[in-house]
Short mmCIF file of C-alpha atoms in Angstrom, two decimals:
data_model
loop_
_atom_site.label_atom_id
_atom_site.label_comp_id
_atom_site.label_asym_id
_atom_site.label_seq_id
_atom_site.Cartn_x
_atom_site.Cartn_y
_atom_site.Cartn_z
CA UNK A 421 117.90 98.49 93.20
CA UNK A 422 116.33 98.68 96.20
CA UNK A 423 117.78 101.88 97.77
CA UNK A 424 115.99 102.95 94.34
CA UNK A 425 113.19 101.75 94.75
CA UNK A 426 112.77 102.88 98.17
CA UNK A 427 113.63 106.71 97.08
CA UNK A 428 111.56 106.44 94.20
CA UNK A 429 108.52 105.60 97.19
CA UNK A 430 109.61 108.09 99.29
CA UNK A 431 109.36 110.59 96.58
CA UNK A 432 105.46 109.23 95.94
CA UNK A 433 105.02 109.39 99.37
CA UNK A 434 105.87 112.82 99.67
CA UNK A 435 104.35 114.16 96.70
CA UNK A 436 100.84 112.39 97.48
CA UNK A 437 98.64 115.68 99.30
CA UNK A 438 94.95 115.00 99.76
CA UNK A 439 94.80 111.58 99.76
CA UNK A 440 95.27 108.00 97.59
CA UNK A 441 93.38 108.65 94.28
CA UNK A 442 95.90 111.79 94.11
CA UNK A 443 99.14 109.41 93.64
CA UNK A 444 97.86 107.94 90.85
CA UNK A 445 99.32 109.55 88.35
CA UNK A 446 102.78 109.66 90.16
CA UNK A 447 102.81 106.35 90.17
CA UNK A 448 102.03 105.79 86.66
CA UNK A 449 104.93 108.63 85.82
CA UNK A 450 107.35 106.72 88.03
CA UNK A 451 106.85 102.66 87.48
CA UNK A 452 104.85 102.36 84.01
CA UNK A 453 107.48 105.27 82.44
CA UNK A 454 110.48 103.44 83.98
CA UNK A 455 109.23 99.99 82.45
CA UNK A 456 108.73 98.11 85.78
CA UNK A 457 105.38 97.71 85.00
CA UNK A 458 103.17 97.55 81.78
CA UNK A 459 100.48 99.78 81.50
CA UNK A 460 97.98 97.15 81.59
CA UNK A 461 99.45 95.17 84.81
CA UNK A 462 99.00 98.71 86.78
CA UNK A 463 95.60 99.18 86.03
CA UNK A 464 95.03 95.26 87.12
CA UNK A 465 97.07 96.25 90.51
CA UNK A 466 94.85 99.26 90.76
CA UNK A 467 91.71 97.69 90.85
CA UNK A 468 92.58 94.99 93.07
CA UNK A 469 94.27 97.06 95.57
CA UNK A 470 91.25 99.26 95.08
CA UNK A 471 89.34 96.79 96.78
CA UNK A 472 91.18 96.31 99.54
CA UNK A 473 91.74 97.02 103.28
CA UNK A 474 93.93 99.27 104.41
CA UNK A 475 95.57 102.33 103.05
CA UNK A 476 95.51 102.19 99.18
CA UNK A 477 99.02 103.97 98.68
CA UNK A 478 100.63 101.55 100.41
CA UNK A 479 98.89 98.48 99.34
CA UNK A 480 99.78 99.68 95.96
CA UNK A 481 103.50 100.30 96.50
CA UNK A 482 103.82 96.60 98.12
CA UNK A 483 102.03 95.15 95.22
CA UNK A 484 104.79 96.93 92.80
CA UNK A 485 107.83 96.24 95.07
CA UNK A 486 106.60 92.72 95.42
CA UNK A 487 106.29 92.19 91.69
CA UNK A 488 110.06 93.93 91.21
CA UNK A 489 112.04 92.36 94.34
CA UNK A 490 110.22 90.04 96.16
CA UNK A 491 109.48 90.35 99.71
CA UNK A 492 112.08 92.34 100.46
CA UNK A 493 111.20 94.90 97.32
CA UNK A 494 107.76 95.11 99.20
CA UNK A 495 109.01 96.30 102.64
CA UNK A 496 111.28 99.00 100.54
CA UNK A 497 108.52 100.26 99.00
CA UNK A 498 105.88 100.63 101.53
CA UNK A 499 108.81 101.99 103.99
CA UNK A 500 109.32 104.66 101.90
CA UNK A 501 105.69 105.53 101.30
CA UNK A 502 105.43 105.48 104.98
CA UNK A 503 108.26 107.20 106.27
CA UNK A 504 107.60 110.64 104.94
CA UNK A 505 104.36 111.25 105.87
CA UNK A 506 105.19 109.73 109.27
CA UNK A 507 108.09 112.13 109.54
CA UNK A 508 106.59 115.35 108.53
CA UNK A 509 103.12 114.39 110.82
CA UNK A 510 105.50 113.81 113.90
CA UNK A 511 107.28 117.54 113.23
CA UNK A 512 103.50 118.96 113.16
CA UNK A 513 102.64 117.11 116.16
CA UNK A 514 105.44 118.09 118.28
CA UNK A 515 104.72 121.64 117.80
CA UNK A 516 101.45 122.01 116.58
CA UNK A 517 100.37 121.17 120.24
CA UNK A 518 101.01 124.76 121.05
CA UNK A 519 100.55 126.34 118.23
CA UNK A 520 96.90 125.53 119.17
CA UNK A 521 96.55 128.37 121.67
CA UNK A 522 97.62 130.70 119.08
CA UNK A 523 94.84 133.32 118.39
CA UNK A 524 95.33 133.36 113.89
CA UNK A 525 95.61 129.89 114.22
CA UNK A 526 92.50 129.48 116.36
CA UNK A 527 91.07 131.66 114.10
CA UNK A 528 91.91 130.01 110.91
CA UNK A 529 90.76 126.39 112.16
CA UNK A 530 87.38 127.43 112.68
CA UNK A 531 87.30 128.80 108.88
CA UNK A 532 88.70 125.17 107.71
CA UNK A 533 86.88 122.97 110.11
CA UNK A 534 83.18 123.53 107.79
CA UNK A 535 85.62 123.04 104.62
CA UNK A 536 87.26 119.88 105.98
CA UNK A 537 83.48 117.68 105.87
CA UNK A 538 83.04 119.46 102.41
CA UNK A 539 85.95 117.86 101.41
CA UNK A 540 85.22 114.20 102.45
CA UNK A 541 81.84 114.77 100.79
CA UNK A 542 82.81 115.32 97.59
CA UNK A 543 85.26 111.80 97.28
CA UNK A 544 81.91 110.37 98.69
CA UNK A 545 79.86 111.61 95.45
CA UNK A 546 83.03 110.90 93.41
CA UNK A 547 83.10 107.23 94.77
CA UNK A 548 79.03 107.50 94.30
CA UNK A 549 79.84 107.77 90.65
CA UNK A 550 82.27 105.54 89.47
CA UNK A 551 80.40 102.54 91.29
CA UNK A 552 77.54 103.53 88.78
CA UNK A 553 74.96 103.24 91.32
CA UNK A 554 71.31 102.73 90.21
CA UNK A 555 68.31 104.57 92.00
CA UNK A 556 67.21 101.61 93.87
CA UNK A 557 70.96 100.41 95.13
CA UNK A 558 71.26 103.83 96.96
CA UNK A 559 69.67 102.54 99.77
CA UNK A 560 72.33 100.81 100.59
CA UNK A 561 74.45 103.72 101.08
CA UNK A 562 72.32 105.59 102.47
CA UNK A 563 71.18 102.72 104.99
CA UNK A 564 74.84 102.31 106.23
CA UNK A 565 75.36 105.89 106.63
CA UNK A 566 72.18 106.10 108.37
CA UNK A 567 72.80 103.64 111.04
CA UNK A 568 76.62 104.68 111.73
CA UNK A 569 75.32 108.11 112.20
CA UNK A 570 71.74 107.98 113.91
CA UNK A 571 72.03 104.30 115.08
CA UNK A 572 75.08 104.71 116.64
CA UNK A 573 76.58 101.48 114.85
CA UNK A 574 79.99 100.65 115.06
CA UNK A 575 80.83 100.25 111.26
CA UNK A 576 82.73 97.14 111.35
CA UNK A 577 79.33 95.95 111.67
CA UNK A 578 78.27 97.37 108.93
CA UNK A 579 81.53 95.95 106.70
CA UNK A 580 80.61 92.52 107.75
CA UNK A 581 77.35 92.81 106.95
CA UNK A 582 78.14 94.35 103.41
CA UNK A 583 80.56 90.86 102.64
CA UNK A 584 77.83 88.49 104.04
CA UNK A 585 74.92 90.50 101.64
CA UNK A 586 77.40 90.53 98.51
CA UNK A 587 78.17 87.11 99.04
CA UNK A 588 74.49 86.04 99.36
CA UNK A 589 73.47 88.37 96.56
CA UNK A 590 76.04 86.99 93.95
CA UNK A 591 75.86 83.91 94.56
CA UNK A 592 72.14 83.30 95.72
CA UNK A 593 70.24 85.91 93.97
CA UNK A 594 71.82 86.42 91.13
CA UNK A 595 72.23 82.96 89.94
CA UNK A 596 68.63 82.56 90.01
CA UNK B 893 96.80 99.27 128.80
CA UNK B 894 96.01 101.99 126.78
CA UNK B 895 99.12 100.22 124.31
CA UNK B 896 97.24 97.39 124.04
CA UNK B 897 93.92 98.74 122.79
CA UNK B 898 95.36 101.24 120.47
CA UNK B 899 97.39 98.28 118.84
CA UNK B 900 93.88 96.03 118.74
CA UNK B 901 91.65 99.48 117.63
CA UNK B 902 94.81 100.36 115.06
CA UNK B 903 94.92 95.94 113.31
CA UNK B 904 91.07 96.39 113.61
CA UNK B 905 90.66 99.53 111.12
CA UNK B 906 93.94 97.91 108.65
CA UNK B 907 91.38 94.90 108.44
CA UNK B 908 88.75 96.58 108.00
CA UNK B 909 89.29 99.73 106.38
CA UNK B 910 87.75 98.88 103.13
CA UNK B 911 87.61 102.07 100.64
CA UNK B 912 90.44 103.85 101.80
CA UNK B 913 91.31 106.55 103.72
CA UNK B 914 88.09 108.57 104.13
CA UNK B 915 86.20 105.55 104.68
CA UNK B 916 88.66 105.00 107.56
CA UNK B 917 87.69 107.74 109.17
CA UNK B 918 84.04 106.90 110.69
CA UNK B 919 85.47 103.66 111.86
CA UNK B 920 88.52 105.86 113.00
CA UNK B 921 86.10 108.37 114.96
CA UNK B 922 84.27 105.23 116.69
CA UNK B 923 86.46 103.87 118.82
CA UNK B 924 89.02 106.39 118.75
CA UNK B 925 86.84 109.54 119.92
CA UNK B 926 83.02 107.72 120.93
CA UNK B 927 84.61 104.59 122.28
CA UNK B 928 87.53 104.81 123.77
CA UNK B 929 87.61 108.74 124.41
CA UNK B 930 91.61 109.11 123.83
CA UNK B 931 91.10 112.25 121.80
CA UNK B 932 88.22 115.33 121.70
CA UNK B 933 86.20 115.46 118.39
CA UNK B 934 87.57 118.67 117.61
CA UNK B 935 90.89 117.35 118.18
CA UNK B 936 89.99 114.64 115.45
CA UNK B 937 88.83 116.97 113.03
CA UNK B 938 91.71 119.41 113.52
CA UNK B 939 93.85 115.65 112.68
CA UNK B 940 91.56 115.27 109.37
CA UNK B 941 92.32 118.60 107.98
CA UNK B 942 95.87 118.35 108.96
CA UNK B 943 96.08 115.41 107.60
CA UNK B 944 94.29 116.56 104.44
CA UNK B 945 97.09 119.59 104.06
CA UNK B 946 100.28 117.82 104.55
CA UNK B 947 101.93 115.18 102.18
CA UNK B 948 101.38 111.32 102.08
CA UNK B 949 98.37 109.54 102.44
CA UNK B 950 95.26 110.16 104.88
CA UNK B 951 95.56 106.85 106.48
CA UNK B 952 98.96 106.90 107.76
CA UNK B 953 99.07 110.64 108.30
CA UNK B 954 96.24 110.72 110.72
CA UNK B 955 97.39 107.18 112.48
CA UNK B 956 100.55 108.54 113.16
CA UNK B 957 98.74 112.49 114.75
CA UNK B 958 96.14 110.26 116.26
CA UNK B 959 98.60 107.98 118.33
CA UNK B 960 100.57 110.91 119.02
CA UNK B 961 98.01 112.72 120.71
CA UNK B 962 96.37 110.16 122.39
CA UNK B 963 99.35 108.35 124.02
CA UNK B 964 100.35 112.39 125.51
CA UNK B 965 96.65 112.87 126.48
CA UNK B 966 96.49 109.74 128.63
CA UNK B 967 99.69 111.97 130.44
CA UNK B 968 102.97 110.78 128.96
CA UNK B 969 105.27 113.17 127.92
CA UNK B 970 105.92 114.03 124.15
CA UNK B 971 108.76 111.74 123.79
CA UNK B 972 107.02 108.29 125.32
CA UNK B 973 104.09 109.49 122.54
CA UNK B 974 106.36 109.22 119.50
CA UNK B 975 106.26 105.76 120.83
CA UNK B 976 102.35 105.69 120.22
CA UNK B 977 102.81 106.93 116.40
CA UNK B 978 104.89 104.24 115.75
CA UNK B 979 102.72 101.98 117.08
CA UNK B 980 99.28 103.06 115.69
CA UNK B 981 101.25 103.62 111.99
CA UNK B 982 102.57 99.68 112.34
CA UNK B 983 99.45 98.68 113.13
CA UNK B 984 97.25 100.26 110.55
CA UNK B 985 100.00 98.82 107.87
CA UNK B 986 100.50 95.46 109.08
CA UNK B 987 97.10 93.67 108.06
CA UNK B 988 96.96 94.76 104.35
CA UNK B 989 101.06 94.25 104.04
CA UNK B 990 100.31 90.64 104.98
CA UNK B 991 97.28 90.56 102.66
CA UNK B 992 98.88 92.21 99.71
CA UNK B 993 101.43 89.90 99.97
CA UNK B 994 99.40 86.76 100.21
CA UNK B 995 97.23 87.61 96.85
CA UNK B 996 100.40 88.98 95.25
CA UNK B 997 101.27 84.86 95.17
CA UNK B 998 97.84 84.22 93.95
CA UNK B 999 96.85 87.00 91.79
CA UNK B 1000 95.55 86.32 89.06
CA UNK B 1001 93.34 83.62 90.82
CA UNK B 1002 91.81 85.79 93.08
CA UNK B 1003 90.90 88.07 90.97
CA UNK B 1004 87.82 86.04 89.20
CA UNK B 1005 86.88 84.04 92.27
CA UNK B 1006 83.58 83.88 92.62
CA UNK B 1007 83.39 84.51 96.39
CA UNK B 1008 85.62 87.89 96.35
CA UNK B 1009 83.62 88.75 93.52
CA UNK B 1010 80.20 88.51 95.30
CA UNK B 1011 81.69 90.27 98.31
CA UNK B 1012 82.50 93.43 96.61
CA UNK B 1013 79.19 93.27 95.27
CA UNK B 1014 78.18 94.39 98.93
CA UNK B 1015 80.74 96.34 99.50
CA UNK B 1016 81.34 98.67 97.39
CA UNK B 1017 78.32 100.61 97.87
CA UNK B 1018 78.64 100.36 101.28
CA UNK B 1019 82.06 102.25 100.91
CA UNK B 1020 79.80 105.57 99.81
CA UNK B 1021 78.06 104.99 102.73
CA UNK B 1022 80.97 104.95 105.16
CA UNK B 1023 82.61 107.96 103.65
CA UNK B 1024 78.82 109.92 103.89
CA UNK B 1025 79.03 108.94 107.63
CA UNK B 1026 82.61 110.18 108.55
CA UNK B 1027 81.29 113.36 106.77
CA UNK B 1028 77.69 113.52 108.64
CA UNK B 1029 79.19 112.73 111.99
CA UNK B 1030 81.50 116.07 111.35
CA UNK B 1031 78.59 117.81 110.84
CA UNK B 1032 77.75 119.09 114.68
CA UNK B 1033 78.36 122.23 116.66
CA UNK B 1034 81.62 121.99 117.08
CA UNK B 1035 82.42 122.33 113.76
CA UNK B 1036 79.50 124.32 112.54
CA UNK B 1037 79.10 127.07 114.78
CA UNK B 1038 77.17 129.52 113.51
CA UNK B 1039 76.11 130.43 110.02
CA UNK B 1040 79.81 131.73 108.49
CA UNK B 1041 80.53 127.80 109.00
CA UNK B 1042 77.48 126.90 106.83
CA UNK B 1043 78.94 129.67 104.08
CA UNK B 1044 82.30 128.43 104.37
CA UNK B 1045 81.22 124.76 103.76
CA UNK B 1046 78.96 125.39 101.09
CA UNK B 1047 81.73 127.52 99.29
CA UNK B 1048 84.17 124.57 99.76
CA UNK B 1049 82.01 121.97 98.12
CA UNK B 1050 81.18 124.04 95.28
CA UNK B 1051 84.68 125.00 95.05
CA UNK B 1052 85.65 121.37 95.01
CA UNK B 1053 83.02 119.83 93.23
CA UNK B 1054 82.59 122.18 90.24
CA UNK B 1055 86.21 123.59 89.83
CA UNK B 1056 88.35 120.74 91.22
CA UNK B 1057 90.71 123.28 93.54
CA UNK B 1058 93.48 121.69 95.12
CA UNK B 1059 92.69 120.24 98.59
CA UNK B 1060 95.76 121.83 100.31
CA UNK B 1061 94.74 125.16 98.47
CA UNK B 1062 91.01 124.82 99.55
CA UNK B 1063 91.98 124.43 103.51
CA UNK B 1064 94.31 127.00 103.25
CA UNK B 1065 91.62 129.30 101.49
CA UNK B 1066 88.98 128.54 104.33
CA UNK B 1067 91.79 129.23 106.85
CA UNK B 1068 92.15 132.45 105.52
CA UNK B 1069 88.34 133.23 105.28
CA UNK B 1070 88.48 132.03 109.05
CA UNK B 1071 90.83 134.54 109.94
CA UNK B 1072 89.07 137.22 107.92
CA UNK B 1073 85.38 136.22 109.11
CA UNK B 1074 85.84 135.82 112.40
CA UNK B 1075 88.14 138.91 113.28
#
């Protein structure tokens, strides 16, 4: 059980190209189609590993090896959503370093560098959406953003500040 | 010494890198490339779009390049810097594997507590805001050199945005126009 459950990770791991949101449906293929988990009980693991810390793909896959085997289910699982990415990264690495110098390759990374910030900006106006943000609550977005990137503010400041204002806002404000 | 603060910098974003991934990556670029200097800002955007490209998730994929490369530009040789991958992906694991754990024994109390609930109140939009700065602080001369770079990224994001193309496929399309544009 546990060799299969770390296979079955490593082949989420692997799979998973452009990010977290884009193992969701692998994951619902893998565990809600194999029966470990109901429907229902993934979407309840999604949204609270949703919100938070850390890498979402394997806060997810320690939530479902937890639920399956224990402690011991959860380091299977988020070693084998680890260990491919690590692998393949460190093959890159190792010889990527001179593949730098290369002329195509120079070449080709100024093409993909412009592309690269279009492609965090869209998840940004993806996340913008599903938070169903009004007008006025944009500020806050915009604020942070705004003082990371003119104000030169570290943005664990920021995070700290966003807990102590939701805390104060839900339970303050919005209580009356 | 250098071990030392990349293990502190590397528990520091697992704690606090709410929204995933891409909001990782200004808090990434602040200490890693402002801060601390270890790598070049067009070394850490060269890690983002590999990172992008290749299998498994953003987090762990560019915590594993970015130790990598930092441990051999401080001068150790390729083998002492596998070292620093393993290090860097450890660390940016180990807070929310202790977490997860700890609320998987209490799950379905968190959940409604009123406290976590008022603190995602806060941050959630703040998450948008942390992604729009990793993308803004990309935004420079390095990256955007002349205006081919404007016509690639405006391309990309309508290519993304209105006809959902694959991430790997998009990089690999601008790499291509790269090759083609700047020959």
């Amino acid at each position: 059980m546990y060799w299969t459950l770390f296979l079955t990770f490593v082949k989420i791991g692997t799979f998973t190209i452009g990010g977290g949101y884009a193992m969701i449906p692998l994951i619902e293929r893998e565990i809600v189609d194999r029966g470990w988990l109901s429907k229902e009980d993934f979407y309840d693991l999604f949204a609270v590993t949703q919100s938070l810390p850390g890498i979402f793909a394997v806060n997810i896959s320690i939530f479902v090896g937890y639920r399956l085997r224990k402690k011991l289910g959860a380091v299977c699982c988020a070693l084998g959503t680890i260990l491919p990415s690590f692998l393949i990264i460190l093959a890159i690495a190792l010889f990527f370093t001179h593949a730098r110098e290369n002329e195509w390759v120079e070449k080709a990374f100024k093409g993909l560098r412009p592309a690269v910030v279009a492609l965090i900006v869209v998840p940004c106006l993806t996340a913008a959406r599903s938070i169903k943000l009004t007008h006025r609550q944009l500020i806050i977005p915009v604020g942070a953003a705004l003082l990371i990137w003119l104000g030169g503010i570290s943005p664990a400041w920021i995070i700290l500040a966003a807990i102590v204002g939701g805390l104060y806002y839900g339970l303050k404000v919005r209580k009356g | 010494m250098i071990w030392f603060q990349l293990l502190y910098v590397y528990l520091k974003i697992g704690i606090l890198g709410f929204g995933g991934g891409y909001a990782m990556l200004s808090l990434i670029q602040a200490d890693v490339v402002d801060r601390y200097g270890w790598i070049s800002l067009q070394e850490f955007t060269d890690i983002v779009a590999i990172s992008q490209m290749t299998p498994g998730p953003i987090g762990i994929n560019s915590a594993t390049y970015i130790g990598y490369t930092a441990i051999l530009n401080a001068g150790y040789p390729p083998a002492v810097a596998i070292l620093g991958s393993c290090l860097t992906t450890f660390a940016v694991c180990l807070p929310s594997f202790l977490l997860v754990l700890l609320i998987s024994y209490y799950f379905a109390k968190f959940r409604h507590n009123k406290y976590v609930e008022a603190a995602f109140l806060g941050l959630r939009p703040v998450t948008v805001g942390l992604i729009a700065a990793a993308a803004l602080l990309l935004m420079n001369h390095e990256n955007f050199i002349d205006y081919k770079s404007y016509l690639i990224f405006a391309a990309a994001f309508f290519l993304t945005w209105k006809f959902k193309v694959h991430p790997i496929l998009m990089i690999l399309i601008a790499g291509a126009a790269g090759i083609v544009l700047y020959w």
